[in-house]
Amino acid sequence: MQNDEVIIRFNNISFEYNHAKPILSGVNFSVRKGSKIALMGQNGVGKTTIFQLITKALMPESGSIAVAENMTMATARQVIPREELTKTVREFFESAFSKKIYDIDPRIDRVLEVVHLAVPHDRPLKKLSGGQQARLLLAYALIQDPDVLLLDEPTNNLDKAGIEHLTKFLAEYKKTCIVISHDSEFLNAFTSGVLYLESSTQTVEQYVGNYHAVVSEIAARLERERMKNARLEQDIENRKEQANFFGQKGGHMRDVARKMREKIEELESEVVTVRQEDKTIRNFIIPCQEEATGILLTLTSVTVMQGHKPEAQSVKVQLRRKERLLLMGPNGIGKTTLLEHLASGHALGEHIAEGTRIGYYRQDFSTLDFDATVYQALANVAANHSEQELRSIAAGFLLDERILKTKIGALSEGLKGLVAFAQLIFIRPGLLFLDEPTNHINFRHLPVIAKALDHYDGALVLVSHVPDFVKKIRIDQTLDLGALTESNVTHKPISTKTAPEKKSKVKSKKQK
């Protein structure tokens, strides 16, 4: 239960990277014990930086951060660092402690039960699915039993059951929690306040209330500011005309003009800086490879995980140009592995039409060169486009000159996602594989991305656990890997729109 004890306080905090990228400017806010706070802001604006300042992984340029004495903290990160993926589950949890824990295995069992994950302790992290890794990241923070839990995009990669379980856990959680997430329904279920990081001023505004109420309050505030600016600008313009008129007169009229100009300066100081938070990526089209025709993808079998063991299952999938397949199933069933094998041409029972150009959006962004700059990443796939076209497309994804000069590895996960989408425009794929494309992406951008995918003219295979996003895209077939593992399931293609998910292997809109 929240009380009046302040356990974290930011006092006039300013921070920038390499004296070239201002992130925070004179930030003030406080966090009370037992509160559940959402941290909002656009992709790349500095939300994760605030977490790093709270934990002292980064130090501010100026100002002070006060943390209650003996307060322990743990962060559930967005992703497992690439260099740690060779660790086993046990080694990963051992790294959460500064000293050897002799009862580590029973502790792991208890915390894995909390996050509804069952994996062998000796399994390498790289063998886990994205959803399993997401649960493991939360368990890594929980096993430390911290006073303050910091969650960075915890719902990414989680299936519906995982999100429901996490939501219930946080609603009942007795300690302090600060969450970065773009999932509005998830946040609204348990938050009691919002820290709103405003990109144009690099300041933080603090609000009390559940997420939906705060978002409405912010929208109303933006509208009030817009209307105030409009009135001020009209008043200023009228006074300027009058001041110019009186200034041309002699005597007392010049004094009137001078006072009017002083009033104009006063009014101009009241004009509120137009916020940048409402910026959304521009509508875009992913062009399709012109030569991609006929049946582009045939799939006669897939490998699914059954009790941590791979099993081959027969399916019958054919995708032509303009057809879309939704790949479904619980975390750990093998969706990401299947997409990876499809994109590389190594999937069992797979045939891709010769000459078909493939676009592949990976949830871990490993198709991007983390050592390259954003400009280099786009230029490498934009051979037939002019410099002006490249920069115009980049600007449409909010990738400005500063970001273009930044290395991929230094970007936020959300900005990496925007770079990956920008690349697809230059690639012009005939067959597109998308693995959880909503992860890390600002909710304002999702309708634009869904529209682009809905209008894509090539064949598309999509993995997503976000129903509202999937509803915006026409789906022709559904392949439920979870249903393939059920006993006595017979193959019966049925409608994706009206048929129940259980008891279906492959559902096709064309066979009702």
Short mmCIF file of C-alpha atoms in Angstrom, two decimals:
data_model
loop_
_atom_site.label_atom_id
_atom_site.label_comp_id
_atom_site.label_asym_id
_atom_site.label_seq_id
_atom_site.Cartn_x
_atom_site.Cartn_y
_atom_site.Cartn_z
CA MET A 1 0.00 0.00 0.00
CA GLN A 2 1.31 3.43 -0.93
CA ASN A 3 2.21 5.75 1.96
CA ASP A 4 3.67 9.24 2.32
CA GLU A 5 7.30 8.14 2.67
CA VAL A 6 9.37 9.42 -0.27
CA ILE A 7 12.02 6.85 -1.17
CA ILE A 8 13.35 8.36 -4.44
CA ARG A 9 13.69 12.06 -5.24
CA PHE A 10 15.19 13.73 -8.32
CA ASN A 11 16.34 17.28 -7.52
CA ASN A 12 17.01 19.47 -10.57
CA ILE A 13 18.67 16.61 -12.49
CA SER A 14 20.33 17.25 -15.86
CA PHE A 15 22.01 14.60 -18.01
CA GLU A 16 23.39 14.33 -21.53
CA TYR A 17 25.42 11.82 -23.51
CA ASN A 18 28.92 12.90 -24.64
CA HIS A 19 28.03 16.58 -24.30
CA ALA A 20 26.02 16.29 -27.51
CA LYS A 21 22.70 14.68 -26.67
CA PRO A 22 20.69 16.40 -23.92
CA ILE A 23 18.36 13.91 -22.24
CA LEU A 24 17.20 15.55 -19.00
CA SER A 25 17.13 19.23 -18.05
CA GLY A 26 16.26 20.32 -14.53
CA VAL A 27 14.14 17.26 -13.76
CA ASN A 28 12.26 17.07 -10.47
CA PHE A 29 10.01 14.25 -9.25
CA SER A 30 9.52 11.94 -6.28
CA VAL A 31 8.42 8.33 -5.78
CA ARG A 32 6.60 7.24 -2.63
CA LYS A 33 6.93 3.86 -0.96
CA GLY A 34 4.51 1.25 -2.30
CA SER A 35 3.50 3.26 -5.37
CA LYS A 36 3.04 1.76 -8.86
CA ILE A 37 4.32 4.27 -11.41
CA ALA A 38 4.28 4.23 -15.21
CA LEU A 39 7.16 6.03 -16.95
CA MET A 40 5.95 7.44 -20.28
CA GLY A 41 7.77 9.00 -23.23
CA GLN A 42 8.54 8.62 -26.91
CA ASN A 43 11.04 6.05 -28.25
CA GLY A 44 14.61 7.14 -27.52
CA VAL A 45 13.61 10.04 -25.26
CA GLY A 46 15.48 8.71 -22.21
CA LYS A 47 13.19 6.50 -20.11
CA THR A 48 15.79 3.76 -19.66
CA THR A 49 18.32 6.48 -18.80
CA ILE A 50 16.14 7.46 -15.81
CA PHE A 51 16.29 3.84 -14.61
CA GLN A 52 20.08 3.88 -14.92
CA LEU A 53 20.25 7.12 -12.92
CA ILE A 54 18.04 5.67 -10.19
CA THR A 55 20.29 2.61 -9.87
CA LYS A 56 23.44 4.77 -10.13
CA ALA A 57 24.60 2.96 -13.29
CA LEU A 58 24.80 6.52 -14.66
CA MET A 59 25.57 9.74 -12.79
CA PRO A 60 23.86 13.08 -13.49
CA GLU A 61 25.69 16.10 -14.93
CA SER A 62 24.10 18.26 -12.25
CA GLY A 63 21.54 18.05 -9.48
CA SER A 64 21.13 15.29 -6.89
CA ILE A 65 19.25 12.00 -6.55
CA ALA A 66 18.18 11.06 -3.04
CA VAL A 67 17.39 7.40 -2.34
CA ALA A 68 16.16 6.14 1.03
CA GLU A 69 18.86 4.50 3.14
CA ASN A 70 19.38 0.75 2.62
CA MET A 71 16.88 0.74 -0.26
CA THR A 72 17.50 -2.23 -2.58
CA MET A 73 16.64 -2.15 -6.29
CA ALA A 74 16.49 -4.57 -9.19
CA THR A 75 15.82 -3.98 -12.87
CA ALA A 76 14.02 -6.31 -15.26
CA ARG A 77 15.66 -5.24 -18.50
CA GLN A 78 14.08 -5.17 -21.96
CA VAL A 79 16.41 -7.79 -23.40
CA ILE A 80 19.18 -10.10 -22.30
CA PRO A 81 22.51 -8.63 -23.46
CA ARG A 82 23.90 -10.55 -26.42
CA GLU A 83 27.13 -11.37 -24.58
CA GLU A 84 25.13 -13.12 -21.83
CA LEU A 85 23.15 -15.45 -24.11
CA THR A 86 25.79 -18.18 -23.78
CA LYS A 87 25.09 -18.44 -20.03
CA THR A 88 22.88 -21.18 -18.64
CA VAL A 89 19.74 -20.34 -16.70
CA ARG A 90 21.57 -21.12 -13.45
CA GLU A 91 24.58 -18.94 -14.36
CA PHE A 92 22.25 -16.11 -15.31
CA PHE A 93 20.57 -16.13 -11.88
CA GLU A 94 23.90 -16.52 -10.08
CA SER A 95 25.05 -13.26 -11.72
CA ALA A 96 22.24 -11.43 -9.86
CA PHE A 97 24.18 -11.79 -6.60
CA SER A 98 27.53 -10.40 -5.53
CA LYS A 99 28.37 -13.51 -3.53
CA LYS A 100 27.83 -17.24 -3.95
CA ILE A 101 24.32 -18.46 -3.14
CA TYR A 102 24.41 -22.07 -1.97
CA ASP A 103 20.67 -22.70 -2.28
CA ILE A 104 20.43 -21.12 -5.75
CA ASP A 105 18.53 -24.02 -7.38
CA PRO A 106 15.53 -24.02 -5.02
CA ARG A 107 15.47 -20.23 -5.23
CA ILE A 108 15.37 -20.48 -9.02
CA ASP A 109 12.54 -23.01 -8.85
CA ARG A 110 10.48 -20.73 -6.60
CA VAL A 111 10.92 -17.62 -8.74
CA LEU A 112 10.31 -19.49 -12.01
CA GLU A 113 7.03 -20.71 -10.55
CA VAL A 114 6.07 -17.07 -9.86
CA VAL A 115 6.57 -16.14 -13.54
CA HIS A 116 5.01 -19.39 -14.82
CA LEU A 117 8.15 -20.65 -16.54
CA ALA A 118 9.50 -24.20 -16.49
CA VAL A 119 12.96 -24.62 -18.01
CA PRO A 120 15.98 -26.76 -17.06
CA HIS A 121 18.57 -24.85 -15.05
CA ASP A 122 21.36 -25.98 -17.38
CA ARG A 123 19.65 -24.71 -20.56
CA PRO A 124 21.60 -21.95 -22.40
CA LEU A 125 19.68 -18.67 -22.61
CA LYS A 126 20.07 -18.57 -26.38
CA LYS A 127 17.93 -21.73 -26.57
CA LEU A 128 14.95 -19.94 -24.97
CA SER A 129 12.22 -18.22 -26.93
CA GLY A 130 11.68 -14.46 -26.73
CA GLY A 131 8.70 -14.98 -24.41
CA GLN A 132 10.68 -17.32 -22.16
CA GLN A 133 13.51 -14.77 -22.02
CA ALA A 134 11.00 -12.05 -21.07
CA ARG A 135 9.76 -14.16 -18.14
CA LEU A 136 13.35 -14.93 -17.15
CA LEU A 137 14.24 -11.20 -17.07
CA LEU A 138 11.38 -10.58 -14.64
CA ALA A 139 12.41 -13.58 -12.52
CA TYR A 140 16.00 -12.26 -12.46
CA ALA A 141 14.76 -9.08 -10.78
CA LEU A 142 12.34 -10.87 -8.44
CA ILE A 143 14.89 -13.36 -7.14
CA GLN A 144 16.74 -10.39 -5.60
CA ASP A 145 13.61 -9.49 -3.54
CA PRO A 146 14.17 -5.74 -4.03
CA ASP A 147 12.42 -2.85 -2.30
CA VAL A 148 12.05 -1.13 -5.69
CA LEU A 149 11.28 -3.10 -8.85
CA LEU A 150 12.13 -1.40 -12.16
CA LEU A 151 10.48 -3.02 -15.20
CA ASP A 152 11.59 -2.04 -18.70
CA GLU A 153 8.97 -3.16 -21.30
CA PRO A 154 8.09 -6.35 -19.35
CA THR A 155 5.22 -7.44 -21.65
CA ASN A 156 7.34 -7.63 -24.80
CA ASN A 157 7.25 -11.17 -26.24
CA LEU A 158 4.79 -12.39 -23.58
CA ASP A 159 1.76 -14.33 -24.76
CA LYS A 160 -1.75 -13.51 -23.48
CA ALA A 161 -1.46 -15.84 -20.50
CA GLY A 162 1.91 -14.35 -19.58
CA ILE A 163 0.59 -10.79 -19.67
CA GLU A 164 -2.46 -11.72 -17.59
CA HIS A 165 -0.27 -13.42 -14.98
CA LEU A 166 2.16 -10.48 -14.82
CA THR A 167 -0.71 -7.99 -14.50
CA LYS A 168 -2.21 -9.93 -11.57
CA PHE A 169 1.19 -10.24 -9.92
CA LEU A 170 1.86 -6.48 -10.11
CA ALA A 171 -1.65 -5.57 -8.94
CA GLU A 172 -0.99 -7.63 -5.78
CA TYR A 173 2.66 -6.59 -5.42
CA LYS A 174 3.24 -4.89 -2.03
CA LYS A 175 6.46 -3.06 -2.82
CA THR A 176 7.35 -0.11 -5.06
CA CYS A 177 7.32 -0.59 -8.82
CA ILE A 178 8.18 1.71 -11.76
CA VAL A 179 7.28 0.40 -15.21
CA ILE A 180 8.22 1.45 -18.74
CA SER A 181 5.68 0.07 -21.19
CA HIS A 182 3.71 1.00 -24.31
CA ASP A 183 0.89 -1.41 -23.42
CA SER A 184 -1.88 0.91 -22.21
CA GLU A 185 -4.29 -1.80 -20.96
CA PHE A 186 -1.51 -3.48 -19.01
CA LEU A 187 -0.44 -0.20 -17.36
CA ASN A 188 -4.00 0.86 -16.56
CA ALA A 189 -4.61 -2.33 -14.58
CA PHE A 190 -2.27 -1.48 -11.71
CA THR A 191 -0.63 1.98 -11.96
CA SER A 192 -1.37 4.78 -9.48
CA GLY A 193 0.60 7.52 -11.18
CA VAL A 194 2.60 8.55 -14.24
CA LEU A 195 5.99 10.17 -14.83
CA TYR A 196 5.77 11.82 -18.25
CA LEU A 197 9.16 12.49 -19.92
CA GLU A 198 8.61 15.36 -22.36
CA SER A 199 11.06 15.24 -25.27
CA SER A 200 11.06 18.90 -26.33
CA THR A 201 11.85 20.27 -22.86
CA GLN A 202 13.72 17.22 -21.45
CA THR A 203 11.65 17.55 -18.28
CA VAL A 204 9.44 15.16 -16.31
CA GLU A 205 5.84 15.94 -15.37
CA GLN A 206 4.29 13.96 -12.51
CA TYR A 207 0.62 12.92 -12.46
CA VAL A 208 -1.54 10.98 -10.00
CA GLY A 209 -4.18 8.53 -11.22
CA ASN A 210 -4.48 5.42 -13.36
CA TYR A 211 -2.91 5.35 -16.79
CA HIS A 212 -6.02 6.07 -18.90
CA ALA A 213 -7.04 9.00 -16.68
CA VAL A 214 -3.56 10.51 -16.92
CA VAL A 215 -3.39 10.10 -20.69
CA SER A 216 -6.75 11.90 -20.96
CA GLU A 217 -5.48 14.63 -18.64
CA ILE A 218 -2.33 15.07 -20.73
CA ALA A 219 -4.37 15.25 -23.94
CA ALA A 220 -6.65 17.88 -22.40
CA ARG A 221 -3.62 19.82 -21.20
CA LEU A 222 -2.08 19.76 -24.67
CA GLU A 223 -5.33 21.07 -26.15
CA ARG A 224 -5.50 23.86 -23.54
CA GLU A 225 -1.92 24.82 -24.34
CA ARG A 226 -2.64 24.81 -28.07
CA MET A 227 -5.69 27.05 -27.62
CA LYS A 228 -3.77 29.37 -25.30
CA ASN A 229 -0.98 29.68 -27.85
CA ALA A 230 -3.50 30.45 -30.59
CA ARG A 231 -5.08 33.23 -28.50
CA LEU A 232 -1.69 34.66 -27.52
CA GLU A 233 -0.42 34.63 -31.09
CA GLN A 234 -3.53 36.44 -32.31
CA ASP A 235 -3.24 39.02 -29.48
CA ILE A 236 0.47 39.51 -30.22
CA GLU A 237 -0.18 40.00 -33.92
CA ASN A 238 -2.91 42.60 -33.23
CA ARG A 239 -0.70 44.50 -30.76
CA LYS A 240 2.22 44.51 -33.21
CA GLU A 241 0.03 46.14 -35.84
CA GLN A 242 -1.16 48.75 -33.33
CA ALA A 243 2.38 49.38 -32.02
CA ASN A 244 3.65 49.94 -35.56
CA PHE A 245 0.78 52.35 -36.22
CA PHE A 246 1.31 54.37 -33.02
CA GLY A 247 5.10 54.28 -33.43
CA GLN A 248 4.78 56.31 -36.61
CA LYS A 249 3.01 59.09 -34.71
CA GLY A 250 4.74 61.67 -32.63
CA GLY A 251 4.72 62.67 -28.97
CA HIS A 252 2.58 60.69 -26.55
CA MET A 253 1.73 58.04 -29.18
CA ARG A 254 5.35 56.86 -29.25
CA ASP A 255 5.18 56.21 -25.48
CA VAL A 256 2.02 54.17 -26.08
CA ALA A 257 3.84 52.18 -28.79
CA ARG A 258 6.78 51.53 -26.45
CA LYS A 259 4.50 50.20 -23.69
CA MET A 260 2.69 48.03 -26.21
CA ARG A 261 5.99 46.49 -27.33
CA GLU A 262 6.84 45.76 -23.70
CA LYS A 263 3.48 44.01 -23.36
CA ILE A 264 4.18 42.07 -26.56
CA GLU A 265 7.45 40.78 -25.07
CA GLU A 266 5.56 39.75 -21.94
CA LEU A 267 2.94 37.90 -23.99
CA GLU A 268 5.60 36.16 -26.10
CA SER A 269 7.20 34.81 -22.91
CA GLU A 270 3.86 33.17 -22.05
CA VAL A 271 3.71 31.15 -25.28
CA VAL A 272 4.16 27.49 -24.38
CA THR A 273 6.72 25.47 -26.34
CA VAL A 274 4.86 23.18 -28.71
CA ARG A 275 5.37 19.62 -27.45
CA GLN A 276 6.95 16.98 -29.61
CA GLU A 277 5.37 13.96 -27.92
CA ASP A 278 2.56 13.81 -30.43
CA LYS A 279 4.98 13.19 -33.28
CA THR A 280 4.14 9.98 -35.08
CA ILE A 281 5.93 8.26 -37.93
CA ARG A 282 4.53 9.12 -41.35
CA ASN A 283 2.31 6.75 -43.28
CA PHE A 284 4.50 4.47 -45.37
CA ILE A 285 4.29 1.68 -47.92
CA ILE A 286 6.49 -1.42 -48.00
CA PRO A 287 6.95 -1.98 -51.77
CA CYS A 288 6.67 -5.56 -53.00
CA GLN A 289 9.19 -7.21 -55.30
CA GLU A 290 7.60 -7.04 -58.76
CA GLU A 291 8.90 -10.47 -59.81
CA ALA A 292 7.26 -12.19 -56.81
CA THR A 293 4.31 -14.09 -58.29
CA GLY A 294 2.51 -17.42 -57.88
CA ILE A 295 2.99 -19.57 -54.78
CA LEU A 296 5.81 -17.89 -52.84
CA LEU A 297 5.90 -20.15 -49.77
CA THR A 298 4.97 -23.80 -49.29
CA LEU A 299 5.18 -25.45 -45.89
CA THR A 300 4.43 -29.15 -45.39
CA SER A 301 5.82 -29.67 -41.87
CA VAL A 302 6.95 -27.67 -38.84
CA THR A 303 8.94 -28.43 -35.71
CA VAL A 304 7.27 -27.62 -32.39
CA MET A 305 8.51 -27.97 -28.82
CA GLN A 306 6.70 -30.61 -26.78
CA GLY A 307 7.97 -30.83 -23.22
CA HIS A 308 11.33 -29.27 -24.19
CA LYS A 309 11.70 -31.77 -27.04
CA PRO A 310 11.30 -30.89 -30.73
CA GLU A 311 8.60 -32.74 -32.65
CA ALA A 312 7.88 -32.61 -36.39
CA GLN A 313 4.23 -32.06 -37.29
CA SER A 314 2.61 -32.16 -40.73
CA VAL A 315 0.86 -29.04 -42.01
CA LYS A 316 -0.34 -27.74 -45.33
CA VAL A 317 0.39 -24.07 -45.93
CA GLN A 318 0.68 -22.22 -49.21
CA LEU A 319 1.10 -18.48 -49.48
CA ARG A 320 0.69 -16.46 -52.66
CA ARG A 321 1.22 -12.79 -53.25
CA LYS A 322 -1.09 -10.63 -51.06
CA GLU A 323 -1.79 -13.55 -48.65
CA ARG A 324 -1.03 -13.37 -44.94
CA LEU A 325 -0.41 -16.09 -42.37
CA LEU A 326 -0.70 -15.51 -38.61
CA LEU A 327 1.59 -17.82 -36.65
CA MET A 328 0.20 -18.50 -33.16
CA GLY A 329 1.09 -20.47 -30.05
CA PRO A 330 2.25 -20.07 -26.44
CA ASN A 331 5.71 -18.88 -25.46
CA GLY A 332 8.38 -21.51 -26.11
CA ILE A 333 6.39 -23.50 -28.69
CA GLY A 334 8.84 -22.62 -31.49
CA LYS A 335 7.41 -19.62 -33.39
CA THR A 336 10.61 -17.56 -33.45
CA THR A 337 12.70 -20.60 -34.36
CA LEU A 338 10.34 -21.42 -37.23
CA LEU A 339 10.53 -17.86 -38.58
CA GLU A 340 14.31 -17.91 -38.29
CA HIS A 341 14.51 -21.17 -40.23
CA LEU A 342 12.02 -19.95 -42.85
CA ALA A 343 13.96 -16.74 -43.42
CA SER A 344 17.25 -18.62 -43.76
CA GLY A 345 15.76 -21.28 -46.05
CA HIS A 346 16.55 -24.09 -43.59
CA ALA A 347 13.08 -24.95 -42.32
CA LEU A 348 11.93 -28.55 -42.49
CA GLY A 349 9.31 -29.00 -45.22
CA GLU A 350 9.77 -25.48 -46.56
CA HIS A 351 9.92 -24.32 -50.16
CA ILE A 352 10.31 -20.68 -51.19
CA ALA A 353 9.88 -19.76 -54.86
CA GLU A 354 13.21 -19.21 -56.55
CA GLY A 355 14.29 -15.59 -56.75
CA THR A 356 11.93 -14.41 -54.00
CA ARG A 357 13.43 -11.57 -52.01
CA ILE A 358 12.91 -11.99 -48.24
CA GLY A 359 12.35 -9.30 -45.64
CA TYR A 360 12.84 -10.39 -42.04
CA TYR A 361 11.96 -8.31 -38.96
CA ARG A 362 13.55 -10.08 -35.99
CA GLN A 363 12.41 -9.37 -32.46
CA ASP A 364 16.05 -9.19 -31.27
CA PHE A 365 17.13 -6.97 -34.23
CA SER A 366 20.08 -9.28 -34.92
CA THR A 367 19.66 -8.63 -38.66
CA LEU A 368 21.02 -5.13 -37.92
CA ASP A 369 24.76 -4.44 -37.64
CA PHE A 370 25.10 -2.97 -34.16
CA ASP A 371 28.49 -1.45 -35.03
CA ALA A 372 27.14 0.45 -38.06
CA THR A 373 25.56 3.88 -37.89
CA VAL A 374 21.87 4.24 -38.74
CA TYR A 375 22.86 5.97 -41.97
CA GLN A 376 25.15 3.08 -42.94
CA ALA A 377 22.43 0.53 -42.09
CA LEU A 378 20.01 2.27 -44.47
CA ALA A 379 22.58 3.04 -47.17
CA ASN A 380 23.61 -0.64 -47.30
CA VAL A 381 20.12 -1.62 -48.51
CA ALA A 382 19.33 1.56 -50.47
CA ALA A 383 21.57 1.04 -53.49
CA ASN A 384 18.95 2.21 -56.01
CA HIS A 385 17.82 5.23 -54.03
CA SER A 386 19.20 8.76 -54.00
CA GLU A 387 20.64 10.47 -50.94
CA GLN A 388 17.54 12.67 -50.83
CA GLU A 389 15.22 9.64 -50.89
CA LEU A 390 17.18 7.94 -48.12
CA ARG A 391 17.01 10.96 -45.84
CA SER A 392 13.34 11.57 -46.63
CA ILE A 393 12.38 7.99 -45.73
CA ALA A 394 14.52 8.18 -42.58
CA ALA A 395 12.78 11.42 -41.54
CA GLY A 396 9.42 9.70 -41.95
CA PHE A 397 10.50 7.29 -39.20
CA LEU A 398 11.70 10.19 -36.99
CA LEU A 399 15.34 9.29 -37.71
CA ASP A 400 16.87 12.76 -37.77
CA GLU A 401 20.44 13.83 -38.55
CA ARG A 402 21.65 13.12 -35.01
CA ILE A 403 20.15 9.63 -35.00
CA LEU A 404 21.52 8.87 -38.48
CA LYS A 405 25.03 9.42 -37.10
CA THR A 406 24.39 7.15 -34.08
CA LYS A 407 25.52 3.52 -33.99
CA ILE A 408 22.70 0.96 -33.99
CA GLY A 409 23.98 -0.56 -30.74
CA ALA A 410 23.57 2.79 -28.94
CA LEU A 411 19.90 3.19 -29.92
CA SER A 412 16.91 2.38 -27.75
CA GLU A 413 15.08 -0.81 -28.67
CA GLY A 414 12.20 1.27 -30.06
CA LEU A 415 14.47 3.20 -32.42
CA LYS A 416 16.07 -0.06 -33.59
CA GLY A 417 12.58 -1.18 -34.55
CA LEU A 418 11.99 1.97 -36.60
CA VAL A 419 15.32 1.45 -38.41
CA ALA A 420 14.29 -2.14 -39.20
CA PHE A 421 11.00 -0.94 -40.72
CA ALA A 422 12.79 1.75 -42.74
CA GLN A 423 15.10 -0.93 -44.15
CA LEU A 424 12.11 -2.95 -45.41
CA ILE A 425 11.10 -0.07 -47.69
CA PHE A 426 14.48 -0.23 -49.43
CA ILE A 427 14.60 -4.05 -49.54
CA ARG A 428 11.26 -4.37 -51.41
CA PRO A 429 10.60 -7.97 -50.26
CA GLY A 430 8.30 -10.42 -52.00
CA LEU A 431 7.97 -12.47 -48.81
CA LEU A 432 7.95 -10.78 -45.41
CA PHE A 433 8.51 -12.43 -42.01
CA LEU A 434 7.63 -10.36 -38.92
CA ASP A 435 8.45 -11.55 -35.40
CA GLU A 436 6.63 -9.48 -32.72
CA PRO A 437 6.87 -6.16 -34.62
CA THR A 438 5.01 -4.27 -31.87
CA ASN A 439 7.70 -4.88 -29.25
CA HIS A 440 9.31 -1.67 -27.97
CA ILE A 441 7.37 0.48 -30.47
CA ASN A 442 5.55 3.59 -29.21
CA PHE A 443 1.78 3.02 -29.24
CA ARG A 444 1.31 6.10 -31.46
CA HIS A 445 3.23 4.37 -34.26
CA LEU A 446 1.37 1.04 -34.16
CA PRO A 447 -1.69 2.08 -36.24
CA VAL A 448 0.64 3.41 -38.95
CA ILE A 449 2.63 0.16 -39.00
CA ALA A 450 -0.54 -1.96 -39.05
CA LYS A 451 -1.85 0.05 -42.00
CA ALA A 452 1.40 -0.46 -43.91
CA LEU A 453 1.29 -4.23 -43.33
CA ASP A 454 -2.39 -4.41 -44.27
CA HIS A 455 -1.60 -2.73 -47.61
CA TYR A 456 1.53 -4.78 -48.30
CA ASP A 457 1.18 -6.60 -51.64
CA GLY A 458 3.58 -9.48 -50.97
CA ALA A 459 3.16 -12.66 -48.91
CA LEU A 460 3.42 -12.12 -45.17
CA VAL A 461 3.99 -14.34 -42.11
CA LEU A 462 3.29 -12.60 -38.78
CA VAL A 463 3.93 -13.50 -35.15
CA SER A 464 2.23 -11.18 -32.66
CA HIS A 465 0.64 -11.51 -29.23
CA VAL A 466 -1.16 -8.15 -29.51
CA PRO A 467 -4.79 -8.80 -30.61
CA ASP A 468 -5.62 -5.13 -31.23
CA PHE A 469 -2.69 -4.89 -33.64
CA VAL A 470 -3.54 -8.13 -35.45
CA LYS A 471 -7.18 -7.03 -35.88
CA LYS A 472 -6.00 -4.12 -38.03
CA ILE A 473 -4.38 -6.50 -40.56
CA ARG A 474 -6.27 -8.79 -42.92
CA ILE A 475 -5.30 -12.38 -42.08
CA ASP A 476 -6.01 -15.17 -44.58
CA GLN A 477 -4.67 -18.17 -42.67
CA THR A 478 -3.75 -19.01 -39.09
CA LEU A 479 -1.28 -21.69 -38.05
CA ASP A 480 -1.59 -22.49 -34.34
CA LEU A 481 1.52 -24.38 -33.25
CA GLY A 482 -0.02 -24.98 -29.84
CA ALA A 483 -2.90 -26.91 -31.37
CA LEU A 484 -0.45 -29.13 -33.26
CA THR A 485 0.79 -30.58 -29.96
CA GLU A 486 -2.67 -31.58 -28.76
CA SER A 487 -3.48 -35.26 -28.95
CA ASN A 488 -5.89 -36.57 -31.58
CA VAL A 489 -6.02 -33.27 -33.45
CA THR A 490 -7.06 -33.78 -37.05
CA HIS A 491 -6.15 -31.39 -39.83
CA LYS A 492 -9.19 -29.34 -40.75
CA PRO A 493 -8.74 -25.93 -42.37
CA ILE A 494 -11.48 -23.61 -41.10
CA SER A 495 -12.27 -19.91 -41.01
CA THR A 496 -9.88 -17.66 -39.08
CA LYS A 497 -12.71 -15.27 -38.34
CA THR A 498 -15.40 -17.53 -36.89
CA ALA A 499 -13.90 -20.84 -35.84
CA PRO A 500 -12.61 -21.56 -32.32
CA GLU A 501 -8.81 -21.65 -32.00
CA LYS A 502 -8.70 -24.91 -30.06
CA LYS A 503 -8.87 -27.96 -32.29
CA SER A 504 -7.40 -26.24 -35.33
CA LYS A 505 -4.09 -26.82 -36.96
CA VAL A 506 -4.30 -24.53 -39.93
CA LYS A 507 -7.23 -22.23 -40.47
CA SER A 508 -7.85 -20.81 -43.90
CA LYS A 509 -10.22 -18.06 -44.84
CA LYS A 510 -10.69 -19.67 -48.22
CA GLN A 511 -12.13 -22.87 -46.79
CA LYS A 512 -15.17 -22.14 -44.66
#
